[in-house]
PDB file of C-alpha atoms in Angstrom:
ATOM      1  CA  ASP Q  14       0.241  -0.138  -0.198  1.00  0.00           C
ATOM      2  CA  THR Q  15       1.238   2.889  -1.602  1.00  0.00           C
ATOM      3  CA  GLY Q  16       0.107   5.779   0.913  1.00  0.00           C
ATOM      4  CA  VAL Q  17       0.753   8.642   2.697  1.00  0.00           C
ATOM      5  CA  SER Q  18       3.635   7.585   5.368  1.00  0.00           C
ATOM      6  CA  GLN Q  19       4.640  10.303   8.546  1.00  0.00           C
ATOM      7  CA  ASP Q  20       8.461   9.310   9.736  1.00  0.00           C
ATOM      8  CA  PRO Q  21       8.075   9.314  12.658  1.00  0.00           C
ATOM      9  CA  ARG Q  22       4.881   8.109  14.611  1.00  0.00           C
ATOM     10  CA  HIS Q  23       5.431   9.687  17.855  1.00  0.00           C
ATOM     11  CA  LYS Q  24       8.509  11.986  19.165  1.00  0.00           C
ATOM     12  CA  ILE Q  25       8.691  12.691  22.174  1.00  0.00           C
ATOM     13  CA  THR Q  26      11.379  15.551  23.103  1.00  0.00           C
ATOM     14  CA  LYS Q  27      11.891  18.977  25.779  1.00  0.00           C
ATOM     15  CA  ARG Q  28      11.196  22.133  25.433  1.00  0.00           C
ATOM     16  CA  GLY Q  29      13.067  23.960  23.702  1.00  0.00           C
ATOM     17  CA  GLN Q  30      14.659  22.033  21.551  1.00  0.00           C
ATOM     18  CA  ASN Q  31      14.111  21.594  17.478  1.00  0.00           C
ATOM     19  CA  VAL Q  32      11.502  18.898  15.861  1.00  0.00           C
ATOM     20  CA  THR Q  33      10.796  17.855  12.176  1.00  0.00           C
ATOM     21  CA  PHE Q  34       8.387  15.008  11.239  1.00  0.00           C
ATOM     22  CA  ARG Q  35       8.732  14.098   7.516  1.00  0.00           C
ATOM     23  CA  CYS Q  36       5.504  13.431   5.030  1.00  0.00           C
ATOM     24  CA  ASP Q  37       6.042  11.557   1.858  1.00  0.00           C
ATOM     25  CA  PRO Q  38       2.914  12.218  -0.060  1.00  0.00           C
ATOM     26  CA  ILE Q  39       0.855   9.371  -3.072  1.00  0.00           C
ATOM     27  CA  SER Q  40       3.459   9.598  -5.075  1.00  0.00           C
ATOM     28  CA  GLU Q  41       1.351  10.813  -8.488  1.00  0.00           C
ATOM     29  CA  HIS Q  42       0.313  13.518  -5.815  1.00  0.00           C
ATOM     30  CA  ASN Q  43       0.898  17.062  -6.281  1.00  0.00           C
ATOM     31  CA  ARG Q  44      -0.927  18.730  -3.835  1.00  0.00           C
ATOM     32  CA  LEU Q  45       0.162  17.932  -0.099  1.00  0.00           C
ATOM     33  CA  TYR Q  46      -1.531  19.629   3.001  1.00  0.00           C
ATOM     34  CA  TRP Q  47      -0.254  20.257   6.978  1.00  0.00           C
ATOM     35  CA  TYR Q  48      -2.716  19.969   9.684  1.00  0.00           C
ATOM     36  CA  ARG Q  49      -2.466  19.975  13.513  1.00  0.00           C
ATOM     37  CA  GLN Q  50      -4.888  18.104  15.448  1.00  0.00           C
ATOM     38  CA  THR Q  51      -5.385  18.013  19.317  1.00  0.00           C
ATOM     39  CA  LEU Q  52      -7.440  14.893  21.429  1.00  0.00           C
ATOM     40  CA  GLY Q  53     -10.939  16.007  20.557  1.00  0.00           C
ATOM     41  CA  GLN Q  54     -10.877  17.754  17.667  1.00  0.00           C
ATOM     42  CA  GLY Q  55     -11.077  17.723  13.941  1.00  0.00           C
ATOM     43  CA  PRO Q  56      -8.081  18.854  11.944  1.00  0.00           C
ATOM     44  CA  GLU Q  57      -6.508  22.218  11.718  1.00  0.00           C
ATOM     45  CA  PHE Q  58      -4.874  23.502   8.501  1.00  0.00           C
ATOM     46  CA  LEU Q  59      -1.672  24.512   8.246  1.00  0.00           C
ATOM     47  CA  THR Q  60      -0.160  24.792   5.777  1.00  0.00           C
ATOM     48  CA  TYR Q  61      -0.514  23.755   1.613  1.00  0.00           C
ATOM     49  CA  PHE Q  62       1.650  22.625  -1.463  1.00  0.00           C
ATOM     50  CA  GLN Q  63       0.871  22.755  -4.801  1.00  0.00           C
ATOM     51  CA  ASN Q  64       4.423  20.910  -6.037  1.00  0.00           C
ATOM     52  CA  GLU Q  65       6.792  22.841  -4.516  1.00  0.00           C
ATOM     53  CA  ALA Q  66       5.656  25.696  -4.045  1.00  0.00           C
ATOM     54  CA  GLN Q  67       4.276  26.592  -0.175  1.00  0.00           C
ATOM     55  CA  LEU Q  68       0.923  29.001  -1.419  1.00  0.00           C
ATOM     56  CA  GLU Q  69      -0.722  29.906   2.134  1.00  0.00           C
ATOM     57  CA  LYS Q  70       0.067  29.123   5.448  1.00  0.00           C
ATOM     58  CA  SER Q  71      -1.795  29.596   8.342  1.00  0.00           C
ATOM     59  CA  ARG Q  72      -2.129  32.322  11.279  1.00  0.00           C
ATOM     60  CA  LEU Q  73      -1.546  29.202  13.292  1.00  0.00           C
ATOM     61  CA  LEU Q  74       2.159  28.802  11.868  1.00  0.00           C
ATOM     62  CA  SER Q  75       3.795  31.141  14.505  1.00  0.00           C
ATOM     63  CA  ASP Q  76       7.571  32.045  13.199  1.00  0.00           C
ATOM     64  CA  ARG Q  77       8.390  29.045  14.892  1.00  0.00           C
ATOM     65  CA  PHE Q  78       6.780  26.846  12.320  1.00  0.00           C
ATOM     66  CA  SER Q  79       8.525  26.249   8.946  1.00  0.00           C
ATOM     67  CA  ALA Q  80       7.231  23.733   6.231  1.00  0.00           C
ATOM     68  CA  GLU Q  81       9.514  22.915   2.712  1.00  0.00           C
ATOM     69  CA  ARG Q  82       8.576  20.617   0.229  1.00  0.00           C
ATOM     70  CA  PRO Q  83      12.185  20.738  -1.784  1.00  0.00           C
ATOM     71  CA  LYS Q  84      11.474  18.644  -5.303  1.00  0.00           C
ATOM     72  CA  GLY Q  85       7.878  18.400  -4.787  1.00  0.00           C
ATOM     73  CA  SER Q  86       7.787  15.236  -3.664  1.00  0.00           C
ATOM     74  CA  PHE Q  87       7.900  14.134  -0.123  1.00  0.00           C
ATOM     75  CA  SER Q  88       7.415  17.701   2.814  1.00  0.00           C
ATOM     76  CA  THR Q  89       9.264  18.326   5.443  1.00  0.00           C
ATOM     77  CA  LEU Q  90       8.014  20.340   8.992  1.00  0.00           C
ATOM     78  CA  GLU Q  91       9.766  21.910  11.139  1.00  0.00           C
ATOM     79  CA  ILE Q  92       9.253  23.203  14.647  1.00  0.00           C
ATOM     80  CA  GLN Q  93      12.063  25.682  16.549  1.00  0.00           C
ATOM     81  CA  ARG Q  94      12.199  26.522  19.687  1.00  0.00           C
ATOM     82  CA  THR Q  95       9.852  23.954  21.368  1.00  0.00           C
ATOM     83  CA  GLU Q  96       6.561  24.580  23.406  1.00  0.00           C
ATOM     84  CA  GLN Q  97       4.516  23.211  25.824  1.00  0.00           C
ATOM     85  CA  GLY Q  98       1.085  23.999  23.621  1.00  0.00           C
ATOM     86  CA  ASP Q  99       2.979  22.739  20.599  1.00  0.00           C
ATOM     87  CA  SER Q 100       2.160  19.071  21.632  1.00  0.00           C
ATOM     88  CA  ALA Q 101      -0.313  17.316  19.012  1.00  0.00           C
ATOM     89  CA  MET Q 102      -1.219  15.445  16.306  1.00  0.00           C
ATOM     90  CA  TYR Q 103       1.015  16.774  12.996  1.00  0.00           C
ATOM     91  CA  LEU Q 104      -1.136  15.227  10.151  1.00  0.00           C
ATOM     92  CA  CYS Q 105      -0.334  14.852   6.418  1.00  0.00           C
ATOM     93  CA  ALA Q 106      -2.000  15.249   3.225  1.00  0.00           C
ATOM     94  CA  SER Q 107      -2.023  14.786  -0.321  1.00  0.00           C
ATOM     95  CA  SER Q 108      -4.172  14.897  -2.889  1.00  0.00           C
ATOM     96  CA  LEU Q 109      -4.747  15.075  -6.582  1.00  0.00           C
ATOM     97  CA  GLY Q 110      -5.335  18.916  -8.058  1.00  0.00           C
ATOM     98  CA  GLY Q 111      -8.980  19.697  -8.349  1.00  0.00           C
ATOM     99  CA  GLU Q 112     -11.764  20.588  -5.419  1.00  0.00           C
ATOM    100  CA  ASP Q 113     -13.565  16.986  -6.029  1.00  0.00           C
ATOM    101  CA  GLN Q 114     -10.201  14.893  -4.872  1.00  0.00           C
ATOM    102  CA  PRO Q 115     -10.011  13.841  -1.551  1.00  0.00           C
ATOM    103  CA  GLN Q 116      -7.514  14.215   0.934  1.00  0.00           C
ATOM    104  CA  HIS Q 117      -5.672  11.443   1.819  1.00  0.00           C
ATOM    105  CA  PHE Q 118      -4.283  11.356   5.556  1.00  0.00           C
ATOM    106  CA  GLY Q 119      -1.055   9.789   6.973  1.00  0.00           C
ATOM    107  CA  ASP Q 120      -1.361   8.577  10.240  1.00  0.00           C
ATOM    108  CA  GLY Q 121       0.714  11.151  11.763  1.00  0.00           C
ATOM    109  CA  THR Q 122       3.236  12.256  14.074  1.00  0.00           C
ATOM    110  CA  ARG Q 123       2.443  11.789  17.529  1.00  0.00           C
ATOM    111  CA  LEU Q 124       4.294  15.063  19.351  1.00  0.00           C
ATOM    112  CA  SER Q 125       4.874  15.073  23.136  1.00  0.00           C
ATOM    113  CA  ILE Q 126       6.055  18.425  24.764  1.00  0.00           C
ATOM    114  CA  LEU Q 127       7.964  17.523  27.531  1.00  0.00           C
TER     115      LEU Q 127
ATOM    116  CA  LYS U   3     -17.531  30.065  15.411  1.00  0.00           C
ATOM    117  CA  ASN U   4     -16.855  26.027  13.550  1.00  0.00           C
ATOM    118  CA  GLN U   5     -18.485  26.930  10.114  1.00  0.00           C
ATOM    119  CA  VAL U   6     -18.902  22.243  11.000  1.00  0.00           C
ATOM    120  CA  GLU U   7     -20.456  21.094  14.239  1.00  0.00           C
ATOM    121  CA  GLN U   8     -21.278  17.493  15.457  1.00  0.00           C
ATOM    122  CA  SER U   9     -23.259  15.741  17.592  1.00  0.00           C
ATOM    123  CA  PRO U  10     -23.318  14.004  20.053  1.00  0.00           C
ATOM    124  CA  GLN U  11     -19.705  14.538  21.368  1.00  0.00           C
ATOM    125  CA  SER U  12     -19.406  10.466  22.120  1.00  0.00           C
ATOM    126  CA  LEU U  13     -21.894   7.892  22.031  1.00  0.00           C
ATOM    127  CA  ILE U  14     -21.005   4.102  23.293  1.00  0.00           C
ATOM    128  CA  ILE U  15     -23.350   1.877  22.006  1.00  0.00           C
ATOM    129  CA  LEU U  16     -23.585  -2.235  22.439  1.00  0.00           C
ATOM    130  CA  GLU U  17     -22.357  -4.662  19.201  1.00  0.00           C
ATOM    131  CA  GLY U  18     -24.989  -5.270  17.199  1.00  0.00           C
ATOM    132  CA  LYS U  19     -27.104  -1.950  17.723  1.00  0.00           C
ATOM    133  CA  ASN U  20     -27.437   0.860  15.129  1.00  0.00           C
ATOM    134  CA  CYS U  21     -26.596   4.666  15.434  1.00  0.00           C
ATOM    135  CA  THR U  22     -26.770   7.873  13.711  1.00  0.00           C
ATOM    136  CA  LEU U  23     -23.884  10.514  13.957  1.00  0.00           C
ATOM    137  CA  GLN U  24     -24.898  14.279  13.253  1.00  0.00           C
ATOM    138  CA  CYS U  25     -23.412  17.024  11.114  1.00  0.00           C
ATOM    139  CA  ASN U  26     -25.061  20.837  10.832  1.00  0.00           C
ATOM    140  CA  TYR U  27     -22.822  22.392   8.524  1.00  0.00           C
ATOM    141  CA  THR U  28     -22.817  27.232   7.404  1.00  0.00           C
ATOM    142  CA  VAL U  29     -19.904  26.477   4.960  1.00  0.00           C
ATOM    143  CA  SER U  30     -21.531  27.855   1.247  1.00  0.00           C
ATOM    144  CA  PRO U  31     -21.429  26.756  -0.947  1.00  0.00           C
ATOM    145  CA  PHE U  32     -20.072  23.621  -0.842  1.00  0.00           C
ATOM    146  CA  SER U  33     -18.466  21.090  -3.154  1.00  0.00           C
ATOM    147  CA  ASN U  34     -18.685  18.074  -1.174  1.00  0.00           C
ATOM    148  CA  LEU U  35     -19.247  16.723   2.542  1.00  0.00           C
ATOM    149  CA  ARG U  36     -17.536  13.599   3.476  1.00  0.00           C
ATOM    150  CA  TRP U  37     -17.406  11.764   6.238  1.00  0.00           C
ATOM    151  CA  TYR U  38     -13.961   9.627   7.028  1.00  0.00           C
ATOM    152  CA  LYS U  39     -13.339   7.460  10.027  1.00  0.00           C
ATOM    153  CA  GLN U  40     -10.405   7.849  12.553  1.00  0.00           C
ATOM    154  CA  ASP U  41      -9.307   5.308  14.248  1.00  0.00           C
ATOM    155  CA  THR U  42      -6.982   6.313  17.600  1.00  0.00           C
ATOM    156  CA  GLY U  43      -3.642   7.015  16.683  1.00  0.00           C
ATOM    157  CA  ARG U  44      -4.406   7.022  13.296  1.00  0.00           C
ATOM    158  CA  GLY U  45      -4.899   9.424  10.166  1.00  0.00           C
ATOM    159  CA  PRO U  46      -8.539   9.673   9.140  1.00  0.00           C
ATOM    160  CA  VAL U  47     -10.444   7.261   6.024  1.00  0.00           C
ATOM    161  CA  SER U  48     -12.908   8.269   4.008  1.00  0.00           C
ATOM    162  CA  LEU U  49     -15.577   6.558   4.302  1.00  0.00           C
ATOM    163  CA  THR U  50     -18.678   8.238   2.624  1.00  0.00           C
ATOM    164  CA  ILE U  51     -18.529  11.424  -0.294  1.00  0.00           C
ATOM    165  CA  MET U  52     -21.490  13.573  -1.129  1.00  0.00           C
ATOM    166  CA  THR U  53     -21.645  16.423  -4.075  1.00  0.00           C
ATOM    167  CA  PHE U  54     -24.740  18.856  -3.464  1.00  0.00           C
ATOM    168  CA  SER U  55     -27.176  17.470  -5.245  1.00  0.00           C
ATOM    169  CA  GLU U  56     -27.098  13.799  -3.251  1.00  0.00           C
ATOM    170  CA  ASN U  57     -28.671  12.805  -0.525  1.00  0.00           C
ATOM    171  CA  THR U  58     -27.647   9.807   0.023  1.00  0.00           C
ATOM    172  CA  LYS U  59     -24.721   7.959  -0.169  1.00  0.00           C
ATOM    173  CA  SER U  60     -23.721   4.062   1.172  1.00  0.00           C
ATOM    174  CA  ASN U  61     -20.144   2.386   2.273  1.00  0.00           C
ATOM    175  CA  GLY U  62     -21.566  -1.019   3.928  1.00  0.00           C
ATOM    176  CA  ARG U  63     -22.954  -0.299   6.839  1.00  0.00           C
ATOM    177  CA  TYR U  64     -22.038   3.058   6.867  1.00  0.00           C
ATOM    178  CA  THR U  65     -24.909   5.457   4.830  1.00  0.00           C
ATOM    179  CA  ALA U  66     -24.434   9.335   5.020  1.00  0.00           C
ATOM    180  CA  THR U  67     -27.921  11.383   3.920  1.00  0.00           C
ATOM    181  CA  LEU U  68     -27.482  14.286   3.152  1.00  0.00           C
ATOM    182  CA  ASP U  69     -30.772  18.104   3.494  1.00  0.00           C
ATOM    183  CA  ALA U  70     -28.739  20.968   1.854  1.00  0.00           C
ATOM    184  CA  ASP U  71     -31.692  22.742   2.062  1.00  0.00           C
ATOM    185  CA  THR U  72     -30.958  22.277   6.695  1.00  0.00           C
ATOM    186  CA  LYS U  73     -27.796  22.106   5.592  1.00  0.00           C
ATOM    187  CA  GLN U  74     -27.509  18.919   7.874  1.00  0.00           C
ATOM    188  CA  SER U  75     -25.877  15.303   7.166  1.00  0.00           C
ATOM    189  CA  SER U  76     -26.552  12.475   9.091  1.00  0.00           C
ATOM    190  CA  LEU U  77     -24.195   8.575   9.135  1.00  0.00           C
ATOM    191  CA  HIS U  78     -25.238   5.933  10.251  1.00  0.00           C
ATOM    192  CA  ILE U  79     -24.285   2.262  11.251  1.00  0.00           C
ATOM    193  CA  THR U  80     -25.770  -0.220  11.168  1.00  0.00           C
ATOM    194  CA  ALA U  81     -25.270  -3.384  12.880  1.00  0.00           C
ATOM    195  CA  SER U  82     -22.012  -2.018  14.960  1.00  0.00           C
ATOM    196  CA  GLN U  83     -19.316  -4.119  15.364  1.00  0.00           C
ATOM    197  CA  LEU U  84     -16.290  -4.110  18.100  1.00  0.00           C
ATOM    198  CA  SER U  85     -14.109  -2.336  15.201  1.00  0.00           C
ATOM    199  CA  ASP U  86     -16.597   0.785  14.178  1.00  0.00           C
ATOM    200  CA  SER U  87     -15.329   2.057  17.628  1.00  0.00           C
ATOM    201  CA  ALA U  88     -13.135   4.831  16.405  1.00  0.00           C
ATOM    202  CA  SER U  89     -14.066   8.674  16.004  1.00  0.00           C
ATOM    203  CA  TYR U  90     -16.391   9.902  13.421  1.00  0.00           C
ATOM    204  CA  ILE U  91     -16.189  13.284  11.671  1.00  0.00           C
ATOM    205  CA  CYS U  92     -18.260  15.531   9.108  1.00  0.00           C
ATOM    206  CA  VAL U  93     -16.110  17.178   6.385  1.00  0.00           C
ATOM    207  CA  VAL U  94     -16.539  20.006   4.167  1.00  0.00           C
ATOM    208  CA  SER U  95     -15.365  21.298   1.130  1.00  0.00           C
ATOM    209  CA  PRO U  96     -16.224  24.477   0.068  1.00  0.00           C
ATOM    210  CA  VAL U  97     -16.756  25.472  -3.645  1.00  0.00           C
ATOM    211  CA  ASN U  98     -13.384  26.719  -5.305  1.00  0.00           C
ATOM    212  CA  ASP U  99     -10.672  26.634  -1.706  1.00  0.00           C
ATOM    213  CA  TYR U 100      -9.051  23.601  -1.021  1.00  0.00           C
ATOM    214  CA  LYS U 101      -9.498  24.030   2.734  1.00  0.00           C
ATOM    215  CA  LEU U 102     -11.783  21.895   4.230  1.00  0.00           C
ATOM    216  CA  SER U 103     -13.898  22.351   6.971  1.00  0.00           C
ATOM    217  CA  PHE U 104     -13.898  19.993   9.792  1.00  0.00           C
ATOM    218  CA  GLY U 105     -15.696  19.201  12.894  1.00  0.00           C
ATOM    219  CA  ALA U 106     -14.943  18.039  15.989  1.00  0.00           C
ATOM    220  CA  GLY U 107     -16.444  14.944  15.659  1.00  0.00           C
ATOM    221  CA  THR U 108     -18.007  11.632  17.408  1.00  0.00           C
ATOM    222  CA  THR U 109     -16.567   9.291  19.059  1.00  0.00           C
ATOM    223  CA  VAL U 110     -18.245   5.979  19.115  1.00  0.00           C
ATOM    224  CA  THR U 111     -17.558   3.271  21.452  1.00  0.00           C
ATOM    225  CA  VAL U 112     -18.936  -0.129  20.581  1.00  0.00           C
ATOM    226  CA  ARG U 113     -19.182  -2.523  23.447  1.00  0.00           C
ATOM    227  CA  ALA U 114     -19.960  -6.270  23.097  1.00  0.00           C
TER     228      ALA U 114
END
């Protein structure tokens, strides 16, 4: 099954450390999305790429957050100087172009800040 | 205010019983409405998709309905199984916008 793959699945780190997550989308998908999900809530949009271009960033994405998709394939999400409030599940999704195309989600990276 | 509201927040049912989850939305106009199933610790998986012109869509024991006039959708689970224990999320896709509007989900627990 060549679905959306995220790595690592879990990350535990101390407050103030930097973390980086990776997302490998479905290979033919040109659109890639990052979401953050906290317990009991639906995913919240963070940012969106079309190919290698980052087309939108949510206000939720402070300057400590940066995302890249250098070759239009995999993407990374980096959080610098992590804070307690960053603890969440970070989900990646990908899709083909077109608003009727479903977004396929990875299983997420669970981040816990000590 | 969230544009997609789901109820109940959680429910517990016995194996073999039916249940219905509700979704009210204000997103307008919208392209499609999806129900996703999210198992604990996993990403959401699409169950059903309906365009604004569709009234019902089934996927095995899952049946979704849509009333675009009242802006309501429901997901009915028939003959529940233990594996149905999960969070069910209602997601509305606005027209000409890739940003989805997610509900907070309904957590379903099926007990033997």
